[in-house]
Amino acid sequence: MGDYHFVYKDVEGASTQWDDIQTKLGNLPPKPPAFKPPPFTPSSDHQPKDKTWIDSQTSEELEDLEDDLDDDRFLQEYRKKRLAEMQEAVKIPRFGSVIPISGSDFVREVSQAPSDVWVVVILYKEGIPECGLLMQSIEELAIKYPATKFVKIISTDCIPNYPDRNVPTLLVYNNGAVKGNYVGLHSFGRRCTPEGVALVLCQSNPVLNDGHSKNEAVIEGVRKQFIEKVVADHEEEGDDYSSD
């Protein structure tokens, strides 16, 4: 009968009790730790593709995704929709502040503005408190509705000999024509607030545009904000009376 000699090997990096004893006595060097592969992390190419994922992509990335989504009709249609929204948003003019102009700028900046842009012009004079009050509201609205163009011009630069008693005056233009004319601070109610000015501007026309909401939604939002402001002011007045 043949003489067989078996050699047993542990898993690489594993340690037997005998080895542990010999290592403690210094007869064997410490064994390296057992190999552990790093945890698996899926690449971005394998992340689930859904609406949230598509919303996180830039327009350039969406352009490159056309071939990758051929097998998912819903995501392909959603990709096209998002891409169209992004392209449309780029076309919308963005202003976001009250632009100072002179008389020589008026035709270019106001009368010749694109037909889809509403322009609000404030005629003012320095040193008149009522002009400062209305200007504060206009500056706030210009930030809130960046797709509406707001410009300011000294009254007599716009209309020679324009009476100071008529300032501030707001003119609303669209497609080269005057659509609104509001003379004096009293045109905007007992208190001149951004909410009150917005409501007056949107009474007849969709003057205010935030760049992403439909006209009906903007107008509804303006009305809601005005009501909330009136209620808040009324409650504040009630608190003042009760404290007295």
Coordinates of N, CA, C and O in Angstrom, one line a residue, residues 49-215:
K49 N -32.7 54.5 -14.2 CA -33.1 55.7 -15.0 C -34.6 55.9 -14.9 O -35.4 55.1 -15.4
D50 N -34.9 57.0 -14.2 CA -36.3 57.3 -14.0 C -36.5 58.8 -14.2 O -35.5 59.5 -14.6
K51 N -37.7 59.4 -13.9 CA -37.9 60.8 -14.1 C -37.0 61.7 -13.3 O -36.5 62.7 -13.7
T52 N -36.7 61.2 -12.0 CA -35.8 62.0 -11.2 C -34.4 62.1 -11.7 O -33.8 63.1 -11.7
W53 N -34.0 60.9 -12.3 CA -32.6 60.9 -12.9 C -32.6 61.8 -14.1 O -31.6 62.5 -14.3
I54 N -33.6 61.8 -14.9 CA -33.6 62.6 -16.1 C -33.6 64.1 -15.8 O -33.0 64.9 -16.4
D55 N -34.4 64.4 -14.7 CA -34.5 65.8 -14.3 C -33.1 66.3 -13.9 O -32.8 67.6 -13.9
S56 N -32.2 65.4 -13.4 CA -30.9 65.9 -12.9 C -29.9 66.1 -14.1 O -28.8 66.6 -13.9
Q57 N -30.3 65.7 -15.3 CA -29.3 65.8 -16.5 C -29.4 67.2 -17.1 O -30.4 67.9 -17.0
T58 N -28.2 67.6 -17.6 CA -28.2 68.9 -18.4 C -28.7 68.7 -19.8 O -28.9 67.5 -20.2
S59 N -28.9 69.8 -20.5 CA -29.5 69.7 -21.8 C -28.5 68.9 -22.7 O -28.9 68.1 -23.6
E60 N -27.2 69.1 -22.5 CA -26.2 68.4 -23.4 C -26.2 66.9 -23.1 O -26.2 66.1 -24.0
E61 N -26.4 66.5 -21.8 CA -26.5 65.1 -21.4 C -27.8 64.5 -22.0 O -27.7 63.3 -22.4
L62 N -28.8 65.2 -22.0 CA -30.1 64.7 -22.5 C -30.0 64.5 -24.0 O -30.5 63.5 -24.5
E63 N -29.2 65.3 -24.7 CA -29.0 65.1 -26.1 C -28.3 63.8 -26.4 O -28.7 63.1 -27.3
D64 N -27.4 63.4 -25.5 CA -26.6 62.2 -25.7 C -27.3 61.0 -25.3 O -26.8 59.9 -25.5
L65 N -28.5 61.1 -24.6 CA -29.2 59.9 -24.1 C -30.1 59.3 -25.0 O -30.7 58.2 -24.7
E66 N -30.3 59.8 -26.2 CA -31.3 59.3 -27.1 C -31.2 57.8 -27.4 O -32.1 57.1 -27.3
D67 N -30.0 57.4 -27.7 CA -29.8 56.0 -28.0 C -29.9 55.1 -26.8 O -30.3 53.9 -26.9
D68 N -29.5 55.6 -25.6 CA -29.6 54.8 -24.4 C -31.0 54.5 -23.9 O -31.2 53.5 -23.2
L69 N -32.0 55.3 -24.4 CA -33.3 55.1 -23.9 C -34.3 54.5 -24.9 O -35.5 54.6 -24.7
D70 N -33.7 54.0 -26.0 CA -34.6 53.4 -27.0 C -35.5 52.3 -26.5 O -36.6 52.1 -27.1
D71 N -35.1 51.6 -25.5 CA -35.9 50.5 -25.0 C -37.0 50.9 -24.0 O -37.7 50.1 -23.5
D72 N -37.0 52.2 -23.7 CA -38.0 52.7 -22.7 C -38.8 53.8 -23.3 O -38.3 55.0 -23.3
R73 N -39.9 53.5 -23.8 CA -40.7 54.6 -24.6 C -41.1 55.7 -23.7 O -41.0 56.9 -24.1
F74 N -41.5 55.4 -22.4 CA -41.9 56.5 -21.5 C -40.8 57.4 -21.2 O -40.9 58.7 -21.3
L75 N -39.6 56.9 -20.9 CA -38.5 57.8 -20.6 C -38.0 58.5 -21.8 O -37.5 59.7 -21.7
Q76 N -38.1 57.9 -22.9 CA -37.7 58.6 -24.2 C -38.6 59.8 -24.4 O -38.2 60.9 -24.7
E77 N -39.9 59.6 -24.2 CA -40.9 60.8 -24.4 C -40.6 61.8 -23.3 O -40.7 63.0 -23.6
Y78 N -40.3 61.4 -22.1 CA -40.1 62.3 -21.0 C -38.8 63.1 -21.2 O -38.7 64.3 -21.0
R79 N -37.8 62.4 -21.8 CA -36.5 63.1 -22.1 C -36.8 64.2 -23.2 O -36.3 65.3 -23.0
K80 N -37.6 63.9 -24.2 CA -37.9 64.9 -25.2 C -38.6 66.1 -24.6 O -38.4 67.3 -25.0
K81 N -39.6 65.8 -23.7 CA -40.3 66.9 -23.0 C -39.4 67.8 -22.2 O -39.5 69.0 -22.3
R82 N -38.5 67.2 -21.4 CA -37.6 68.0 -20.6 C -36.6 68.8 -21.5 O -36.3 70.0 -21.2
L83 N -36.2 68.2 -22.6 CA -35.3 68.9 -23.5 C -36.0 70.1 -24.1 O -35.4 71.2 -24.2
A84 N -37.2 69.9 -24.5 CA -38.0 71.0 -25.1 C -38.2 72.1 -24.0 O -38.1 73.3 -24.4
E85 N -38.5 71.8 -22.8 CA -38.7 72.8 -21.7 C -37.4 73.6 -21.5 O -37.4 74.8 -21.3
M86 N -36.3 72.9 -21.5 CA -35.0 73.6 -21.3 C -34.7 74.5 -22.5 O -34.3 75.7 -22.3
Q87 N -34.9 74.1 -23.7 CA -34.7 74.9 -24.9 C -35.6 76.1 -24.9 O -35.2 77.2 -25.3
E88 N -36.9 75.9 -24.4 CA -37.8 77.0 -24.4 C -37.4 78.0 -23.3 O -37.6 79.2 -23.5
A89 N -36.9 77.5 -22.2 CA -36.5 78.4 -21.1 C -35.4 79.3 -21.5 O -35.3 80.5 -21.1
V90 N -34.5 78.8 -22.3 CA -33.3 79.6 -22.8 C -33.8 80.7 -23.7 O -33.2 81.8 -23.6
K91 N -34.9 80.5 -24.4 CA -35.4 81.6 -25.3 C -36.1 82.7 -24.5 O -36.2 83.8 -25.0
I92 N -36.5 82.5 -23.2 CA -37.2 83.5 -22.5 C -36.2 84.6 -22.0 O -35.3 84.2 -21.3
P93 N -36.5 85.8 -22.3 CA -35.6 86.9 -21.9 C -35.6 86.9 -20.3 O -36.6 86.7 -19.7
R94 N -34.4 87.2 -19.8 CA -34.2 87.3 -18.3 C -33.7 88.7 -18.0 O -32.6 89.1 -18.6
F95 N -34.4 89.5 -17.2 CA -33.9 90.8 -16.8 C -33.6 90.8 -15.4 O -32.4 90.9 -15.0
G96 N -34.6 90.8 -14.5 CA -34.3 90.6 -13.0 C -33.9 91.9 -12.3 O -33.6 91.8 -11.1
S97 N -34.0 93.1 -12.9 CA -33.7 94.3 -12.2 C -34.3 95.5 -13.0 O -34.8 95.3 -14.1
V98 N -34.4 96.6 -12.3 CA -34.9 97.8 -13.0 C -33.8 98.5 -13.7 O -32.8 98.9 -13.2
I99 N -34.0 98.6 -15.1 CA -32.9 99.1 -15.9 C -33.1 100.6 -16.1 O -34.1 101.1 -16.6
P100 N -32.1 101.4 -15.8 CA -32.1 102.8 -16.0 C -31.9 103.1 -17.5 O -31.0 102.6 -18.2
I101 N -32.8 104.0 -18.1 CA -32.6 104.4 -19.5 C -32.7 105.9 -19.6 O -33.2 106.6 -18.7
S102 N -32.3 106.4 -20.7 CA -32.4 107.9 -21.0 C -33.5 108.0 -22.1 O -34.0 107.1 -22.7
G103 N -33.8 109.3 -22.5 CA -34.7 109.5 -23.5 C -34.3 108.9 -24.8 O -35.2 108.4 -25.6
S104 N -33.0 108.9 -25.2 CA -32.6 108.4 -26.4 C -32.7 106.9 -26.5 O -32.6 106.3 -27.6
D105 N -32.8 106.2 -25.3 CA -32.9 104.8 -25.3 C -34.3 104.3 -25.4 O -34.5 103.1 -25.6
F106 N -35.3 105.2 -25.2 CA -36.7 104.8 -25.0 C -37.2 103.9 -26.2 O -37.8 102.8 -25.9
V107 N -37.0 104.3 -27.4 CA -37.5 103.6 -28.5 C -37.0 102.2 -28.6 O -37.7 101.2 -28.7
R108 N -35.6 102.1 -28.4 CA -35.0 100.8 -28.5 C -35.4 99.9 -27.4 O -35.7 98.7 -27.6
E109 N -35.4 100.4 -26.1 CA -35.6 99.6 -25.0 C -37.1 99.3 -24.7 O -37.4 98.3 -24.1
V110 N -37.9 100.2 -25.1 CA -39.4 100.0 -24.8 C -40.2 99.7 -26.0 O -40.8 98.7 -26.2
S111 N -40.2 100.7 -27.0 CA -41.1 100.6 -28.1 C -40.7 99.4 -29.0 O -41.6 98.7 -29.6
Q112 N -39.4 99.1 -29.1 CA -39.0 98.0 -30.0 C -38.7 96.7 -29.2 O -38.0 95.8 -29.8
A113 N -39.1 96.6 -28.0 CA -38.9 95.3 -27.3 C -39.7 94.2 -28.0 O -40.7 94.5 -28.7
P114 N -39.2 93.0 -27.9 CA -39.9 91.9 -28.5 C -41.4 91.8 -28.2 O -41.8 92.2 -27.1
S115 N -42.2 91.3 -29.1 CA -43.7 91.3 -28.9 C -44.1 90.5 -27.7 O -45.2 90.7 -27.2
D116 N -43.3 89.5 -27.3 CA -43.7 88.6 -26.2 C -43.2 89.1 -24.9 O -43.3 88.5 -23.8
V117 N -42.6 90.3 -24.9 CA -42.1 90.9 -23.6 C -42.9 92.1 -23.2 O -43.2 93.0 -24.0
W118 N -43.4 92.1 -22.0 CA -44.1 93.2 -21.4 C -43.1 94.1 -20.8 O -42.2 93.7 -20.1
V119 N -43.3 95.4 -21.0 CA -42.3 96.4 -20.4 C -43.1 97.4 -19.5 O -44.1 97.9 -19.9
V120 N -42.5 97.5 -18.3 CA -43.1 98.4 -17.3 C -42.1 99.6 -17.1 O -40.9 99.4 -16.8
V121 N -42.6 100.8 -17.4 CA -41.7 102.0 -17.3 C -42.2 102.8 -16.2 O -43.4 103.2 -16.0
I122 N -41.3 103.2 -15.3 CA -41.6 104.1 -14.2 C -40.9 105.4 -14.5 O -39.7 105.5 -14.7
L123 N -41.8 106.5 -14.5 CA -41.3 107.9 -14.7 C -41.2 108.4 -13.3 O -42.2 108.4 -12.5
Y124 N -40.0 109.0 -13.0 CA -39.8 109.4 -11.6 C -39.0 110.7 -11.6 O -38.4 111.1 -12.6
K125 N -38.8 111.3 -10.4 CA -37.9 112.4 -10.1 C -37.2 112.1 -8.8 O -37.9 111.7 -7.8
E126 N -35.9 112.4 -8.8 CA -35.2 112.2 -7.5 C -35.7 113.2 -6.5 O -36.1 114.4 -6.8
G127 N -35.7 112.8 -5.2 CA -36.1 113.7 -4.2 C -37.6 113.8 -3.9 O -38.0 114.4 -2.9
I128 N -38.4 113.1 -4.7 CA -39.9 113.0 -4.4 C -40.2 111.7 -3.7 O -40.0 110.6 -4.2
P129 N -40.6 111.8 -2.4 CA -40.8 110.6 -1.6 C -41.7 109.5 -2.2 O -41.4 108.3 -2.1
E130 N -42.8 110.0 -2.9 CA -43.7 109.0 -3.5 C -43.0 108.2 -4.6 O -43.3 107.0 -4.7
C131 N -42.0 108.8 -5.3 CA -41.3 108.0 -6.3 C -40.4 106.9 -5.6 O -40.3 105.8 -6.1
G132 N -39.9 107.3 -4.5 CA -39.1 106.3 -3.8 C -39.9 105.1 -3.3 O -39.4 103.9 -3.4
L133 N -41.1 105.4 -2.8 CA -42.0 104.3 -2.4 C -42.3 103.3 -3.5 O -42.3 102.1 -3.3
L134 N -42.8 103.9 -4.6 CA -43.1 103.0 -5.7 C -41.9 102.3 -6.3 O -42.0 101.1 -6.7
M135 N -40.8 103.0 -6.3 CA -39.6 102.3 -6.8 C -39.2 101.1 -6.0 O -38.7 100.1 -6.6
Q136 N -39.4 101.1 -4.7 CA -39.1 100.0 -3.9 C -39.9 98.8 -4.3 O -39.4 97.6 -4.4
S137 N -41.2 99.0 -4.6 CA -42.1 97.9 -5.0 C -41.7 97.4 -6.4 O -41.7 96.2 -6.6
I138 N -41.4 98.3 -7.3 CA -41.0 97.9 -8.6 C -39.7 97.1 -8.6 O -39.5 96.1 -9.4
E139 N -38.7 97.5 -7.8 CA -37.5 96.7 -7.7 C -37.7 95.3 -7.2 O -37.1 94.4 -7.7
E140 N -38.6 95.2 -6.3 CA -39.0 93.8 -5.8 C -39.7 93.0 -6.8 O -39.4 91.8 -7.0
L141 N -40.6 93.6 -7.6 CA -41.3 92.9 -8.6 C -40.3 92.5 -9.8 O -40.5 91.4 -10.4
A142 N -39.4 93.3 -10.1 CA -38.4 93.0 -11.1 C -37.6 91.8 -10.8 O -37.3 91.0 -11.7
I143 N -37.3 91.6 -9.5 CA -36.6 90.4 -9.2 C -37.5 89.1 -9.2 O -37.1 88.1 -9.7
K144 N -38.7 89.3 -8.8 CA -39.7 88.2 -8.7 C -40.2 87.8 -10.1 O -40.5 86.6 -10.3
Y145 N -40.2 88.7 -11.0 CA -40.8 88.4 -12.4 C -39.7 88.8 -13.4 O -39.8 89.8 -14.1
P146 N -38.6 88.0 -13.5 CA -37.5 88.4 -14.4 C -37.8 88.4 -15.9 O -37.0 88.9 -16.7
A147 N -38.9 87.8 -16.3 CA -39.2 87.8 -17.7 C -40.0 89.0 -18.2 O -40.3 89.2 -19.3
T148 N -40.4 89.8 -17.2 CA -41.0 91.1 -17.5 C -39.9 92.2 -17.4 O -39.1 92.2 -16.5
K149 N -39.9 93.1 -18.4 CA -38.8 94.1 -18.4 C -39.3 95.3 -17.7 O -40.3 95.9 -17.9
F150 N -38.5 95.8 -16.7 CA -38.8 97.0 -15.9 C -37.7 98.0 -16.2 O -36.5 97.7 -16.1
V151 N -38.1 99.2 -16.6 CA -37.1 100.3 -16.8 C -37.5 101.5 -16.0 O -38.7 101.7 -15.8
K152 N -36.6 102.4 -15.7 CA -36.9 103.6 -15.1 C -36.3 104.8 -15.9 O -35.2 104.6 -16.4
I153 N -37.0 105.9 -15.9 CA -36.5 107.0 -16.6 C -37.0 108.3 -15.9 O -38.1 108.4 -15.4
I154 N -36.1 109.3 -15.8 CA -36.5 110.6 -15.2 C -37.6 111.2 -16.1 O -37.5 111.2 -17.3
S155 N -38.7 111.6 -15.4 CA -39.9 112.0 -16.1 C -39.7 113.0 -17.2 O -40.2 112.8 -18.4
T156 N -38.9 114.0 -17.0 CA -38.7 115.1 -18.0 C -37.8 114.6 -19.1 O -37.8 115.3 -20.2
D157 N -37.0 113.5 -18.9 CA -36.2 113.0 -20.0 C -37.1 112.2 -21.0 O -36.8 112.1 -22.2
C158 N -38.2 111.7 -20.4 CA -39.2 110.9 -21.3 C -40.2 111.9 -21.9 O -40.4 111.8 -23.1
I159 N -40.8 112.7 -21.1 CA -41.8 113.7 -21.6 C -41.4 115.1 -21.2 O -41.5 115.4 -20.0
P160 N -40.9 115.9 -22.1 CA -40.5 117.3 -21.7 C -41.6 118.0 -20.9 O -42.8 117.9 -21.3
N161 N -41.2 118.7 -19.9 CA -42.1 119.5 -19.0 C -43.2 118.7 -18.3 O -44.2 119.2 -18.0
Y162 N -42.9 117.4 -18.1 CA -43.9 116.6 -17.5 C -44.0 117.0 -16.0 O -43.0 117.2 -15.3
P163 N -45.2 117.3 -15.5 CA -45.4 117.9 -14.2 C -45.0 117.0 -13.1 O -45.3 115.8 -13.1
D164 N -44.3 117.6 -12.1 CA -43.9 116.8 -11.0 C -45.0 116.2 -10.2 O -44.9 115.2 -9.5
R165 N -46.2 116.9 -10.2 CA -47.3 116.4 -9.5 C -47.9 115.1 -10.0 O -48.6 114.4 -9.4
N166 N -47.4 114.7 -11.2 CA -47.9 113.4 -11.9 C -47.0 112.3 -11.6 O -47.3 111.1 -12.0
V167 N -45.8 112.5 -10.9 CA -44.9 111.4 -10.7 C -45.2 110.9 -9.3 O -45.6 111.6 -8.4
P168 N -44.9 109.6 -9.1 CA -44.5 108.6 -10.1 C -45.6 108.2 -11.0 O -46.8 108.2 -10.7
T169 N -45.2 107.9 -12.3 CA -46.2 107.4 -13.3 C -45.6 106.0 -13.8 O -44.4 105.9 -14.1
L170 N -46.5 105.1 -13.9 CA -46.2 103.8 -14.6 C -46.8 103.7 -15.9 O -48.0 103.9 -16.1
L171 N -46.0 103.4 -16.9 CA -46.5 103.1 -18.3 C -46.2 101.6 -18.6 O -45.2 101.1 -18.3
V172 N -47.2 100.9 -19.2 CA -47.1 99.5 -19.5 C -47.1 99.4 -21.0 O -48.1 99.9 -21.7
Y173 N -46.1 98.8 -21.6 CA -46.0 98.6 -23.1 C -46.0 97.2 -23.4 O -45.4 96.3 -22.7
N174 N -46.6 96.9 -24.6 CA -46.4 95.6 -25.2 C -46.6 95.7 -26.7 O -47.5 96.3 -27.2
N175 N -45.7 95.1 -27.4 CA -45.7 95.1 -28.9 C -45.8 96.5 -29.4 O -46.4 96.9 -30.4
G176 N -45.0 97.4 -28.8 CA -44.9 98.8 -29.2 C -46.0 99.7 -28.9 O -46.0 100.9 -29.3
A177 N -47.0 99.2 -28.1 CA -48.2 100.0 -27.8 C -48.4 100.2 -26.3 O -48.0 99.3 -25.6
V178 N -49.0 101.3 -25.9 CA -49.2 101.6 -24.5 C -50.5 100.7 -24.1 O -51.5 100.9 -24.7
K179 N -50.3 99.9 -23.1 CA -51.4 99.0 -22.6 C -51.9 99.5 -21.2 O -53.0 99.1 -20.8
G180 N -51.2 100.3 -20.5 CA -51.6 100.8 -19.2 C -50.9 102.1 -18.9 O -49.8 102.4 -19.3
N181 N -51.6 103.0 -18.1 CA -51.1 104.3 -17.7 C -51.6 104.6 -16.3 O -52.8 104.8 -16.1
Y182 N -50.7 104.6 -15.3 CA -51.1 104.8 -13.9 C -50.3 106.0 -13.4 O -49.1 106.0 -13.3
V183 N -51.1 107.1 -13.1 CA -50.5 108.4 -12.7 C -50.7 108.6 -11.2 O -51.8 108.5 -10.7
G184 N -49.6 108.8 -10.6 CA -49.6 109.0 -9.1 C -49.6 107.8 -8.3 O -50.1 106.7 -8.7
L185 N -49.1 108.0 -7.0 CA -49.0 106.8 -6.1 C -50.4 106.3 -5.7 O -50.6 105.1 -5.4
H186 N -51.4 107.2 -5.7 CA -52.8 106.8 -5.3 C -53.4 105.7 -6.2 O -54.4 105.0 -5.9
S187 N -52.8 105.5 -7.4 CA -53.3 104.5 -8.3 C -53.1 103.1 -7.8 O -53.8 102.1 -8.3
F188 N -52.3 102.9 -6.8 CA -52.0 101.6 -6.2 C -52.5 101.4 -4.8 O -52.0 100.5 -4.1
G189 N -53.6 102.1 -4.5 CA -54.2 101.9 -3.2 C -53.7 102.7 -2.1 O -52.8 103.6 -2.2
R190 N -54.3 102.5 -0.9 CA -54.0 103.3 0.3 C -52.5 103.1 0.7 O -51.9 104.0 1.2
R191 N -52.1 101.9 0.6 CA -50.7 101.5 0.9 C -50.0 101.0 -0.4 O -50.6 100.1 -1.1
C192 N -48.9 101.5 -0.7 CA -48.2 101.1 -1.9 C -47.3 99.9 -1.5 O -46.3 100.0 -0.8
T193 N -47.7 98.7 -1.9 CA -46.9 97.5 -1.6 C -46.7 96.7 -2.9 O -47.4 96.9 -3.9
P194 N -45.6 95.9 -2.9 CA -45.4 95.1 -4.2 C -46.6 94.3 -4.6 O -46.9 94.1 -5.8
E195 N -47.3 93.7 -3.6 CA -48.5 92.9 -3.9 C -49.6 93.8 -4.5 O -50.3 93.3 -5.4
G196 N -49.8 95.0 -4.0 CA -50.8 95.9 -4.6 C -50.5 96.3 -5.9 O -51.3 96.4 -6.8
V197 N -49.2 96.7 -6.2 CA -48.8 97.1 -7.5 C -48.9 96.0 -8.5 O -49.4 96.2 -9.6
A198 N -48.6 94.8 -8.1 CA -48.7 93.6 -9.0 C -50.1 93.4 -9.3 O -50.4 93.0 -10.5
L199 N -51.0 93.5 -8.4 CA -52.5 93.3 -8.7 C -53.0 94.3 -9.7 O -53.7 93.9 -10.6
V200 N -52.6 95.6 -9.5 CA -53.0 96.6 -10.5 C -52.5 96.3 -11.9 O -53.2 96.4 -12.9
L201 N -51.2 95.9 -12.0 CA -50.6 95.7 -13.3 C -51.3 94.5 -14.0 O -51.4 94.5 -15.2
C202 N -51.8 93.5 -13.2 CA -52.3 92.3 -13.9 C -53.9 92.3 -13.9 O -54.5 91.3 -14.3
Q203 N -54.5 93.5 -13.7 CA -55.9 93.5 -13.7 C -56.5 93.2 -15.1 O -57.5 92.6 -15.3
S204 N -55.8 93.7 -16.1 CA -56.4 93.6 -17.5 C -55.5 92.8 -18.4 O -56.0 92.2 -19.4
N205 N -54.2 92.7 -18.1 CA -53.3 92.0 -19.0 C -52.3 91.2 -18.2 O -52.0 91.5 -17.1
P206 N -51.7 90.1 -18.8 CA -50.7 89.3 -18.2 C -49.3 90.0 -18.2 O -48.4 89.5 -18.8
V207 N -49.2 91.1 -17.5 CA -48.0 91.9 -17.5 C -46.8 91.2 -16.9 O -45.7 91.2 -17.4
L208 N -47.1 90.5 -15.8 CA -46.0 89.9 -15.0 C -45.7 88.5 -15.4 O -46.6 87.7 -15.7
N209 N -44.4 88.2 -15.6 CA -44.0 86.9 -16.1 C -42.8 86.4 -15.3 O -41.8 87.1 -15.3
D210 N -42.9 85.3 -14.6 CA -41.8 84.8 -13.9 C -40.9 83.9 -14.7 O -39.8 83.4 -14.2
G211 N -41.2 83.6 -15.9 CA -40.3 82.9 -16.8 C -40.6 81.4 -16.9 O -40.0 80.7 -17.7
H212 N -41.5 80.9 -16.0 CA -41.7 79.4 -16.1 C -43.2 79.1 -15.8 O -43.6 77.9 -16.1
S213 N -44.0 80.0 -15.3 CA -45.4 79.7 -15.0 C -46.3 80.2 -16.1 O -45.9 81.2 -16.8
K214 N -47.4 79.5 -16.3 CA -48.4 80.0 -17.3 C -49.0 81.3 -16.8 O -49.1 81.6 -15.6
N215 N -49.6 82.1 -17.7 CA -50.1 83.4 -17.4 C -51.2 83.3 -16.3 O -51.3 84.1 -15.3

